[in-house]
């Protein structure tokens, strides 16, 4: 089978698994946070029980009881929640390899800003996952790590600086997936190296009839809190790769910085409600303001924007726009692409004849004028003047003559 088809197919299958695993992980963690916060104390609960909750689902009642000591009779079967997280990371990493490492030249590297060989880009990306994660581990384990607020602020500033760095090293799209993969790695690694091991120690101590060291619970709780606040931004970053106005525009890093604040705000609303400590509606107003800010920032055009200015002959004739598209786009976007590794016109977009070019004017503007998403990584070296021609042509309503 053609290698390009095989890679495309693998990407589809792994993405399917990744999304499903992510749903189960996020679903179960949101569920347990809500459950934990909603537990109520009652006088006649058995000793060692923190609280209970009553829930109804699927035609039956569930009475959930949280034991802080080992129950009098240990159950034969104890369900652990960890494979949801591990599967999400493993499938996510596989997808990163298939789409961004095997396709580094198109999706990870920005040939105009920082030309690299694919293996170099992959090495930088791997280092960009491992080193910041080690820094996070060191921070949480250090003396500073005992101050939750301080850790939160340091983590936020570090993630914004890393976003800025990645946006200058990789293509916008590559940078977004890199920061998303980094946050996802931090979250799953916390489950693997802290949350689950500490839970094991706690359970072992309880079964032995001893008292678990409260520090185990404290450490796990801090990691859970970070994961809770980082969940919504990660989902945003994974979806944002499909929106050129987000990753392919000049304030892309600032958009990420805003989303990193919006996620915790919205989680704070739900956490407060589940804990019965009120409904901080202001968080929605703040998040809505963030969304408006993102919309405005994403409309500011690509970093090296050249708006239709005096240098662009105006009005632009269709022939000029067509010439640009044929020279910079049609090697991939053709019924039979000639670009190595592209088996079929990407996303079904064909740009090798006047009728199709005219029909696609709106998406051409979105991908190559309002953002610099296409050509990917600017592999075909479109110039600022050529973008200006496309800008003038689409701004004039994409005339076909
Ligand atoms: C090197 C190959 C290549 C070149 C050159 C190229 N593209 Fe693309 N294009 C792609 C690939 C690959 C995708 C699919 C991206 C993805 O998977 O999200 C794509 C997707 C698109 C889409 C569809 C986006 C969507 O999400 O539906 C449009 C529109 C587009 N390109 C326009 C252009 C324009 C306009 C140019 C020239 C200025 C161009 N492309 C140059 C490879 C290329």
Tab-separated table of C-alpha atoms and ligand atoms in Angstrom:
chain	number	residue	atom	x	y	z
A	1	UNK	CA	0.000	0.000	0.000
A	2	UNK	CA	1.084	3.580	-0.655
A	3	UNK	CA	2.884	4.916	2.422
A	4	UNK	CA	0.900	8.173	2.407
A	5	UNK	CA	-2.365	6.219	2.507
A	6	UNK	CA	-1.081	4.011	5.314
A	7	UNK	CA	-0.108	7.048	7.413
A	8	UNK	CA	-3.447	8.731	6.743
A	9	UNK	CA	-5.282	5.582	7.790
A	10	UNK	CA	-3.181	5.120	10.944
A	11	UNK	CA	-3.887	8.752	11.836
A	12	UNK	CA	-7.616	8.134	11.545
A	13	UNK	CA	-7.622	4.960	13.685
A	14	UNK	CA	-5.380	6.418	16.399
A	15	UNK	CA	-7.359	9.671	16.520
A	16	UNK	CA	-10.551	7.691	17.044
A	17	UNK	CA	-8.991	5.842	19.977
A	18	UNK	CA	-7.450	9.028	21.377
A	19	UNK	CA	-10.733	10.933	21.428
A	20	UNK	CA	-12.569	8.021	23.058
A	21	UNK	CA	-9.855	7.555	25.690
A	22	UNK	CA	-9.875	11.300	26.372
A	23	UNK	CA	-13.634	11.282	26.845
A	24	UNK	CA	-13.444	8.429	29.371
A	25	UNK	CA	-10.577	10.046	31.279
A	26	UNK	CA	-12.070	13.532	31.441
A	27	UNK	CA	-15.520	12.078	32.112
A	28	UNK	CA	-14.404	9.941	35.041
A	29	UNK	CA	-12.218	12.665	36.541
A	30	UNK	CA	-14.978	15.301	36.298
A	31	UNK	CA	-17.369	12.786	37.831
A	32	UNK	CA	-15.136	12.010	40.799
A	33	UNK	CA	-14.358	15.676	41.469
A	34	UNK	CA	-18.071	16.475	41.509
A	35	UNK	CA	-18.801	13.413	43.676
A	36	UNK	CA	-16.040	14.228	46.144
A	37	UNK	CA	-17.152	17.853	46.496
A	38	UNK	CA	-20.806	16.908	46.968
A	39	UNK	CA	-20.365	14.357	49.795
A	40	UNK	CA	-22.559	15.203	52.798
A	41	UNK	CA	-21.917	14.259	56.411
A	42	UNK	CA	-24.667	12.519	58.379
A	43	UNK	CA	-24.687	11.579	62.063
A	44	UNK	CA	-25.457	7.871	61.568
A	45	UNK	CA	-22.736	7.105	59.016
A	46	UNK	CA	-20.305	4.355	60.073
A	47	UNK	CA	-17.042	5.368	61.725
A	48	UNK	CA	-14.315	6.400	59.304
A	49	UNK	CA	-16.766	7.539	56.613
A	50	UNK	CA	-16.266	11.085	55.361
A	51	UNK	CA	-19.677	11.508	53.805
A	52	UNK	CA	-22.210	10.158	51.382
A	53	UNK	CA	-24.054	11.207	48.260
A	54	UNK	CA	-27.283	10.010	46.705
A	55	UNK	CA	-27.545	9.952	42.932
A	56	UNK	CA	-30.066	8.695	40.426
A	57	UNK	CA	-29.120	7.402	36.999
A	58	UNK	CA	-30.526	4.869	34.581
A	59	UNK	CA	-33.591	4.033	36.653
A	60	UNK	CA	-31.885	3.279	39.964
A	61	UNK	CA	-30.524	4.998	43.057
A	62	UNK	CA	-26.842	5.032	43.902
A	63	UNK	CA	-25.686	5.583	47.459
A	64	UNK	CA	-22.038	6.584	47.292
A	65	UNK	CA	-20.096	6.458	50.561
A	66	UNK	CA	-16.504	7.611	50.933
A	67	UNK	CA	-14.374	5.672	53.445
A	68	UNK	CA	-11.267	7.321	54.804
A	69	UNK	CA	-10.238	4.101	56.585
A	70	UNK	CA	-10.339	0.568	55.211
A	71	UNK	CA	-13.930	-0.719	55.378
A	72	UNK	CA	-14.607	-3.466	57.911
A	73	UNK	CA	-14.654	-6.044	55.120
A	74	UNK	CA	-12.354	-5.293	52.198
A	75	UNK	CA	-14.133	-5.771	48.865
A	76	UNK	CA	-12.863	-8.611	46.648
A	77	UNK	CA	-12.567	-6.249	43.767
A	78	UNK	CA	-11.301	-2.704	43.866
A	79	UNK	CA	-11.586	-0.639	40.683
A	80	UNK	CA	-8.661	1.677	40.008
A	81	UNK	CA	-8.958	4.564	37.590
A	82	UNK	CA	-5.725	4.897	35.683
A	83	UNK	CA	-5.947	3.276	32.251
A	84	UNK	CA	-8.215	6.097	31.038
A	85	UNK	CA	-5.307	8.511	31.565
A	86	UNK	CA	-2.574	6.179	30.308
A	87	UNK	CA	-4.479	5.263	27.146
A	88	UNK	CA	-5.127	8.938	26.420
A	89	UNK	CA	-1.416	9.715	26.620
A	90	UNK	CA	-0.230	6.647	24.700
A	91	UNK	CA	-2.675	7.215	21.839
A	92	UNK	CA	-1.974	10.965	21.918
A	93	UNK	CA	1.746	10.407	21.640
A	94	UNK	CA	1.220	7.935	18.790
A	95	UNK	CA	-0.878	10.563	17.003
A	96	UNK	CA	1.827	13.171	17.576
A	97	UNK	CA	4.316	10.826	15.909
A	98	UNK	CA	2.070	9.987	12.957
A	99	UNK	CA	0.853	13.511	12.174
A	100	UNK	CA	3.569	15.858	13.426
A	101	UNK	CA	6.785	13.806	13.523
A	102	UNK	CA	6.296	11.862	10.283
A	103	UNK	CA	4.826	15.036	8.774
A	104	UNK	CA	7.281	17.417	10.469
A	105	UNK	CA	8.135	19.229	7.256
A	106	UNK	CA	4.489	20.212	6.718
A	107	UNK	CA	3.072	20.594	10.208
A	108	UNK	CA	5.840	21.114	12.756
A	109	UNK	CA	8.485	23.212	11.010
A	110	UNK	CA	8.075	26.801	9.852
A	111	UNK	CA	10.516	26.970	6.957
A	112	UNK	CA	10.271	30.751	6.748
A	113	UNK	CA	11.044	31.396	10.418
A	114	UNK	CA	13.275	28.598	11.649
A	115	UNK	CA	14.322	26.104	8.993
A	116	UNK	CA	15.247	22.694	10.455
A	117	UNK	CA	15.638	19.125	9.359
A	118	UNK	CA	12.685	16.952	10.420
A	119	UNK	CA	14.850	14.974	12.889
A	120	UNK	CA	15.973	18.211	14.502
A	121	UNK	CA	12.381	19.388	14.897
A	122	UNK	CA	11.452	16.038	16.465
A	123	UNK	CA	14.399	16.262	18.872
A	124	UNK	CA	13.408	19.807	19.898
A	125	UNK	CA	9.802	18.683	20.377
A	126	UNK	CA	10.782	15.705	22.565
A	127	UNK	CA	13.100	17.881	24.648
A	128	UNK	CA	10.216	20.371	24.880
A	129	UNK	CA	8.066	17.649	26.443
A	130	UNK	CA	10.606	16.147	28.832
A	131	UNK	CA	12.528	19.154	30.191
A	132	UNK	CA	9.516	21.307	31.177
A	133	UNK	CA	7.914	18.241	32.767
A	134	UNK	CA	11.033	17.645	34.875
A	135	UNK	CA	10.879	21.315	35.868
A	136	UNK	CA	7.263	20.879	36.946
A	137	UNK	CA	8.141	17.805	39.038
A	138	UNK	CA	10.997	19.688	40.695
A	139	UNK	CA	8.700	22.645	41.451
A	140	UNK	CA	5.957	20.516	43.033
A	141	UNK	CA	8.486	18.583	45.140
A	142	UNK	CA	10.421	21.657	46.259
A	143	UNK	CA	9.714	23.809	49.317
A	144	UNK	CA	7.971	26.339	47.090
A	145	UNK	CA	5.685	23.481	46.084
A	146	UNK	CA	3.864	23.654	49.424
A	147	UNK	CA	2.347	26.997	48.496
A	148	UNK	CA	-0.500	26.100	46.114
A	149	UNK	CA	-1.101	29.647	44.913
A	150	UNK	CA	2.576	30.279	44.212
A	151	UNK	CA	2.880	27.002	42.293
A	152	UNK	CA	-0.191	27.925	40.259
A	153	UNK	CA	1.213	31.342	39.330
A	154	UNK	CA	4.659	29.948	38.442
A	155	UNK	CA	3.049	27.197	36.365
A	156	UNK	CA	0.922	29.724	34.477
A	157	UNK	CA	3.814	32.078	33.706
A	158	UNK	CA	6.042	29.169	32.653
A	159	UNK	CA	3.387	27.783	30.287
A	160	UNK	CA	2.886	31.204	28.666
A	161	UNK	CA	6.651	31.676	28.193
A	162	UNK	CA	6.951	28.186	26.716
A	163	UNK	CA	4.071	28.960	24.344
A	164	UNK	CA	5.883	32.095	23.206
A	165	UNK	CA	9.059	30.062	22.696
A	166	UNK	CA	7.320	27.269	20.757
A	167	UNK	CA	5.519	29.833	18.562
A	168	UNK	CA	8.928	31.161	17.516
A	169	UNK	CA	10.532	27.761	16.969
A	170	UNK	CA	7.722	25.792	15.299
A	171	UNK	CA	4.903	26.625	12.909
A	172	UNK	CA	1.839	28.012	14.690
A	173	UNK	CA	0.085	24.701	14.319
A	174	UNK	CA	3.119	22.769	15.557
A	175	UNK	CA	3.467	25.138	18.516
A	176	UNK	CA	-0.159	24.635	19.570
A	177	UNK	CA	0.095	20.852	19.515
A	178	UNK	CA	3.443	21.028	21.305
A	179	UNK	CA	2.107	23.051	24.235
A	180	UNK	CA	-1.036	20.884	24.329
A	181	UNK	CA	1.031	17.702	24.353
A	182	UNK	CA	3.265	19.140	27.080
A	183	UNK	CA	0.297	19.944	29.335
A	184	UNK	CA	-1.212	16.524	28.624
A	185	UNK	CA	2.112	14.878	29.467
A	186	UNK	CA	2.343	16.764	32.763
A	187	UNK	CA	-1.190	15.681	33.640
A	188	UNK	CA	-0.760	11.979	32.830
A	189	UNK	CA	2.716	11.843	34.375
A	190	UNK	CA	1.190	13.170	37.603
A	191	UNK	CA	-1.242	10.264	37.583
A	192	UNK	CA	1.626	7.852	36.934
A	193	UNK	CA	4.328	9.112	39.309
A	194	UNK	CA	2.306	10.719	42.112
A	195	UNK	CA	-1.428	10.128	42.232
A	196	UNK	CA	-1.554	6.348	41.710
A	197	UNK	CA	1.608	5.487	43.749
A	198	UNK	CA	0.371	7.629	46.655
A	199	UNK	CA	-3.030	5.970	46.428
A	200	UNK	CA	-1.315	2.554	46.609
A	201	UNK	CA	0.627	3.582	49.716
A	202	UNK	CA	-2.549	4.926	51.320
A	203	UNK	CA	-4.551	1.769	50.575
A	204	UNK	CA	-1.716	-0.469	51.824
A	205	UNK	CA	-1.482	1.504	55.079
A	206	UNK	CA	-5.263	1.347	55.599
A	207	UNK	CA	-5.386	-2.400	55.000
A	208	UNK	CA	-2.538	-2.867	57.458
A	209	UNK	CA	-4.712	-1.001	59.954
A	210	UNK	CA	-2.264	1.885	60.148
A	211	UNK	CA	-2.675	5.586	59.495
A	212	UNK	CA	-1.655	6.794	56.031
A	213	UNK	CA	0.768	9.708	55.966
A	214	UNK	CA	-1.384	12.789	55.197
A	215	UNK	CA	1.359	14.138	52.895
A	216	UNK	CA	0.482	11.408	50.324
A	217	UNK	CA	-3.047	12.712	50.043
A	218	UNK	CA	-1.872	16.320	49.973
A	219	UNK	CA	0.539	15.705	47.105
A	220	UNK	CA	-2.048	13.797	45.084
A	221	UNK	CA	-4.634	16.501	45.741
A	222	UNK	CA	-2.332	19.254	44.441
A	223	UNK	CA	-1.723	17.312	41.210
A	224	UNK	CA	-5.463	16.645	40.839
A	225	UNK	CA	-6.155	20.353	41.250
A	226	UNK	CA	-3.692	21.213	38.466
A	227	UNK	CA	-5.192	18.528	36.232
A	228	UNK	CA	-8.668	19.851	36.920
A	229	UNK	CA	-7.686	23.388	35.916
A	230	UNK	CA	-5.674	22.297	32.876
A	231	UNK	CA	-8.315	20.031	31.332
A	232	UNK	CA	-10.277	22.661	29.406
A	233	UNK	CA	-7.178	24.402	27.955
A	234	UNK	CA	-5.804	21.045	26.743
A	235	UNK	CA	-9.021	20.237	24.915
A	236	UNK	CA	-8.933	23.716	23.374
A	237	UNK	CA	-5.340	23.274	22.195
A	238	UNK	CA	-6.117	19.915	20.611
A	239	UNK	CA	-9.076	21.361	18.695
A	240	UNK	CA	-7.348	24.658	17.866
A	241	UNK	CA	-5.080	22.881	15.346
A	242	UNK	CA	-8.071	22.812	13.054
A	243	UNK	CA	-8.690	26.566	13.244
A	244	UNK	CA	-6.174	28.617	11.222
A	245	UNK	CA	-7.342	31.909	12.749
A	246	UNK	CA	-6.206	30.644	16.154
A	247	UNK	CA	-2.804	29.123	15.396
A	248	UNK	CA	-1.875	30.932	12.165
A	249	UNK	CA	-2.207	34.545	13.301
A	250	UNK	CA	0.231	36.930	14.953
A	251	UNK	CA	-1.162	36.865	18.501
A	252	UNK	CA	-1.471	33.070	18.622
A	253	UNK	CA	0.600	32.881	21.845
A	254	UNK	CA	-1.607	35.494	23.537
A	255	UNK	CA	-4.692	33.479	22.598
A	256	UNK	CA	-3.200	30.492	24.446
A	257	UNK	CA	-2.350	32.706	27.433
A	258	UNK	CA	-6.009	33.803	27.659
A	259	UNK	CA	-7.362	30.261	27.310
A	260	UNK	CA	-5.048	29.101	30.099
A	261	UNK	CA	-6.979	31.535	32.340
A	262	UNK	CA	-10.434	30.758	30.978
A	263	UNK	CA	-10.165	27.023	31.758
A	264	UNK	CA	-9.578	27.458	35.499
A	265	UNK	CA	-12.284	30.155	35.693
A	266	UNK	CA	-14.951	27.845	34.289
A	267	UNK	CA	-13.790	24.917	36.418
A	268	UNK	CA	-13.950	27.194	39.470
A	269	UNK	CA	-17.623	27.821	38.756
A	270	UNK	CA	-18.462	24.118	38.648
A	271	UNK	CA	-16.215	23.205	41.583
A	272	UNK	CA	-17.953	25.861	43.725
A	273	UNK	CA	-21.404	24.642	42.788
A	274	UNK	CA	-20.604	20.994	43.442
A	275	UNK	CA	-19.156	21.905	46.814
A	276	UNK	CA	-22.314	23.896	47.583
A	277	UNK	CA	-20.302	27.068	48.218
A	278	UNK	CA	-22.221	29.216	45.772
A	279	UNK	CA	-22.416	29.969	42.072
A	280	UNK	CA	-19.741	32.474	41.093
A	281	UNK	CA	-21.476	33.703	37.950
A	282	UNK	CA	-18.784	36.354	37.446
A	283	UNK	CA	-16.506	33.586	36.142
A	284	UNK	CA	-18.769	33.239	33.097
A	285	UNK	CA	-18.622	36.980	32.454
A	286	UNK	CA	-14.818	36.847	32.657
A	287	UNK	CA	-14.654	33.794	30.384
A	288	UNK	CA	-16.985	35.464	27.873
A	289	UNK	CA	-14.725	38.524	27.870
A	290	UNK	CA	-11.819	36.163	27.175
A	291	UNK	CA	-13.676	34.635	24.241
A	292	UNK	CA	-14.355	38.094	22.773
A	293	UNK	CA	-10.680	39.007	23.219
A	294	UNK	CA	-9.645	35.817	21.411
A	295	UNK	CA	-12.001	36.597	18.572
A	296	UNK	CA	-10.522	40.067	18.190
A	297	UNK	CA	-6.927	38.846	18.414
A	298	UNK	CA	-7.547	36.101	15.852
A	299	UNK	CA	-8.792	38.720	13.365
A	300	UNK	CA	-5.504	40.644	13.394
A	301	UNK	CA	-3.993	38.636	10.549
A	302	UNK	CA	-0.784	36.637	10.230
A	303	UNK	CA	2.499	37.772	11.748
A	304	UNK	CA	4.039	38.788	8.424
A	305	UNK	CA	0.823	40.239	7.116
A	306	UNK	CA	0.875	42.357	4.038
A	307	UNK	CA	-2.474	43.974	3.640
A	308	UNK	CA	-3.585	45.096	0.235
A	309	UNK	CA	-1.590	48.304	0.081
A	310	UNK	CA	-0.346	50.754	-2.535
A	311	UNK	CA	2.135	48.274	-3.960
A	312	UNK	CA	-0.538	45.836	-4.971
A	313	UNK	CA	-2.036	46.648	-8.359
A	314	UNK	CA	-5.678	47.326	-7.708
A	315	UNK	CA	-8.062	46.066	-8.876
A	316	UNK	CA	-6.426	42.656	-8.998
A	317	UNK	CA	-7.340	40.622	-12.044
A	318	UNK	CA	-8.339	37.001	-11.557
A	319	UNK	CA	-5.346	35.923	-13.639
A	320	UNK	CA	-2.965	37.330	-10.999
A	321	UNK	CA	-4.620	35.465	-8.132
A	322	UNK	CA	-4.788	32.315	-10.229
A	323	UNK	CA	-1.081	32.582	-10.970
A	324	UNK	CA	-0.273	32.749	-7.241
A	325	UNK	CA	-2.464	29.765	-6.422
A	326	UNK	CA	-1.069	27.675	-9.260
A	327	UNK	CA	2.486	28.527	-8.218
A	328	UNK	CA	2.111	28.015	-4.443
A	329	UNK	CA	-0.838	25.686	-3.807
A	330	UNK	CA	-1.673	23.412	-6.711
A	331	UNK	CA	1.257	20.981	-6.313
A	332	UNK	CA	-0.648	19.592	-3.324
A	333	UNK	CA	-4.186	20.757	-4.067
A	334	UNK	CA	-4.619	18.993	-7.392
A	335	UNK	CA	-6.735	16.080	-8.498
A	336	UNK	CA	-3.426	14.217	-8.820
A	337	UNK	CA	-0.991	15.929	-6.389
A	338	UNK	CA	2.677	15.945	-7.289
A	339	UNK	CA	3.973	16.765	-3.784
A	340	UNK	CA	5.838	13.871	-2.222
A	341	UNK	CA	3.747	12.218	0.503
A	342	UNK	CA	0.409	13.752	-0.538
A	343	UNK	CA	-1.740	10.988	-2.009
A	344	UNK	CA	-4.994	12.859	-2.635
A	345	UNK	CA	-6.018	16.537	-2.620
A	346	UNK	CA	-5.820	17.474	1.095
A	347	UNK	CA	-9.259	17.817	2.732
A	348	UNK	CA	-10.685	17.392	-0.765
A	349	UNK	CA	-9.621	20.932	-1.695
A	350	UNK	CA	-8.642	21.102	-5.377
A	351	UNK	CA	-6.995	24.325	-6.586
A	352	UNK	CA	-5.648	23.503	-10.040
A	353	UNK	CA	-8.277	25.095	-12.302
A	354	UNK	CA	-10.072	28.486	-12.470
A	355	UNK	CA	-13.516	27.206	-11.503
A	356	UNK	CA	-12.340	25.463	-8.324
A	357	UNK	CA	-10.049	28.351	-7.352
A	358	UNK	CA	-12.914	30.822	-7.647
A	359	UNK	CA	-15.252	28.540	-5.707
A	360	UNK	CA	-12.721	28.218	-2.859
A	361	UNK	CA	-12.105	31.969	-2.525
A	362	UNK	CA	-13.456	32.121	1.035
A	363	UNK	CA	-11.323	29.250	2.335
A	364	UNK	CA	-8.279	30.534	0.438
A	365	UNK	CA	-8.693	33.848	2.263
A	366	UNK	CA	-9.079	32.095	5.605
A	367	UNK	CA	-6.014	29.871	5.142
A	368	UNK	CA	-3.631	32.206	3.324
A	369	UNK	CA	-4.707	35.829	3.892
A	370	UNK	CA	-6.332	36.132	7.324
A	371	UNK	CA	-3.923	33.479	8.619
A	372	UNK	CA	-0.660	31.965	7.466
A	373	UNK	CA	-1.874	28.380	7.810
A	374	UNK	CA	-1.359	27.605	4.105
A	375	UNK	CA	0.976	26.711	2.518
A	376	UNK	CA	1.792	24.556	5.576
A	377	UNK	CA	5.053	25.731	7.148
A	378	UNK	CA	5.321	27.858	3.999
A	379	UNK	CA	6.998	24.958	2.193
A	380	UNK	CA	6.333	26.550	-1.199
A	381	UNK	CA	7.667	29.950	-0.095
A	382	UNK	CA	4.713	32.170	-0.830
A	383	UNK	CA	5.813	35.823	-0.547
A	384	UNK	CA	4.174	38.668	1.319
A	385	UNK	CA	3.410	40.333	-2.034
A	386	UNK	CA	1.627	37.206	-3.234
A	387	UNK	CA	-0.489	37.085	-0.071
A	388	UNK	CA	-1.341	40.724	-0.753
A	389	UNK	CA	-2.549	39.802	-4.242
A	390	UNK	CA	-4.797	37.090	-2.762
A	391	UNK	CA	-5.971	39.614	-0.146
A	392	UNK	CA	-6.884	42.224	-2.761
A	393	UNK	CA	-8.596	39.631	-4.937
A	394	UNK	CA	-10.721	38.153	-2.152
A	395	UNK	CA	-11.441	41.585	-0.656
A	396	UNK	CA	-12.831	42.650	-4.029
A	397	UNK	CA	-15.322	39.775	-3.856
A	398	UNK	CA	-13.138	37.266	-5.752
A	399	UNK	CA	-13.982	38.399	-9.300
A	400	UNK	CA	-13.452	35.666	-11.878
A	401	UNK	CA	-12.185	37.948	-14.636
B	1	LIG	C1	2.742	21.019	0.631
B	1	LIG	C2	1.380	20.780	0.346
B	1	LIG	C3	0.392	21.931	0.415
B	1	LIG	C4	0.474	23.156	-0.177
B	1	LIG	C5	1.601	23.698	-1.054
B	1	LIG	C6	-0.735	23.844	0.166
B	1	LIG	N1	-1.526	23.057	0.959
B	1	LIG	FE1	-3.385	23.479	1.614
B	1	LIG	N2	-3.439	21.727	2.645
B	1	LIG	C7	-2.422	20.819	2.685
B	1	LIG	C8	-2.739	19.806	3.655
B	1	LIG	C9	-1.878	18.608	4.013
B	1	LIG	C10	-3.999	20.139	4.191
B	1	LIG	C11	-4.790	19.390	5.252
B	1	LIG	C12	-4.443	20.003	6.571
B	1	LIG	C13	-4.998	19.239	7.729
B	1	LIG	O1	-4.801	18.043	7.809
B	1	LIG	O2	-5.637	19.882	8.570
B	1	LIG	C14	-4.425	21.333	3.489
B	1	LIG	C15	-5.656	21.960	3.704
B	1	LIG	C16	-6.085	23.073	2.983
B	1	LIG	C17	-7.405	23.606	3.015
B	1	LIG	C18	-8.588	23.008	3.752
B	1	LIG	C19	-8.552	23.363	5.192
B	1	LIG	C20	-9.652	22.690	5.973
B	1	LIG	O3	-9.479	22.573	7.178
B	1	LIG	O4	-10.654	22.272	5.415
B	1	LIG	C21	-7.428	24.728	2.240
B	1	LIG	C22	-8.605	25.640	1.933
B	1	LIG	C23	-6.077	24.897	1.724
B	1	LIG	N3	-5.299	23.871	2.197
B	1	LIG	C24	-5.682	25.939	0.923
B	1	LIG	C25	-4.393	26.089	0.437
B	1	LIG	C26	-3.949	27.259	-0.282
B	1	LIG	C27	-4.793	28.455	-0.641
B	1	LIG	C28	-2.638	27.034	-0.596
B	1	LIG	C29	-1.689	27.962	-1.332
B	1	LIG	C30	-1.561	29.305	-0.847
B	1	LIG	C31	-2.279	25.733	-0.065
B	1	LIG	N4	-3.356	25.204	0.572
B	1	LIG	C32	-1.031	25.140	-0.233
B	1	LIG	C33	-1.263	20.830	1.938
B	1	LIG	C34	-0.852	21.883	1.157
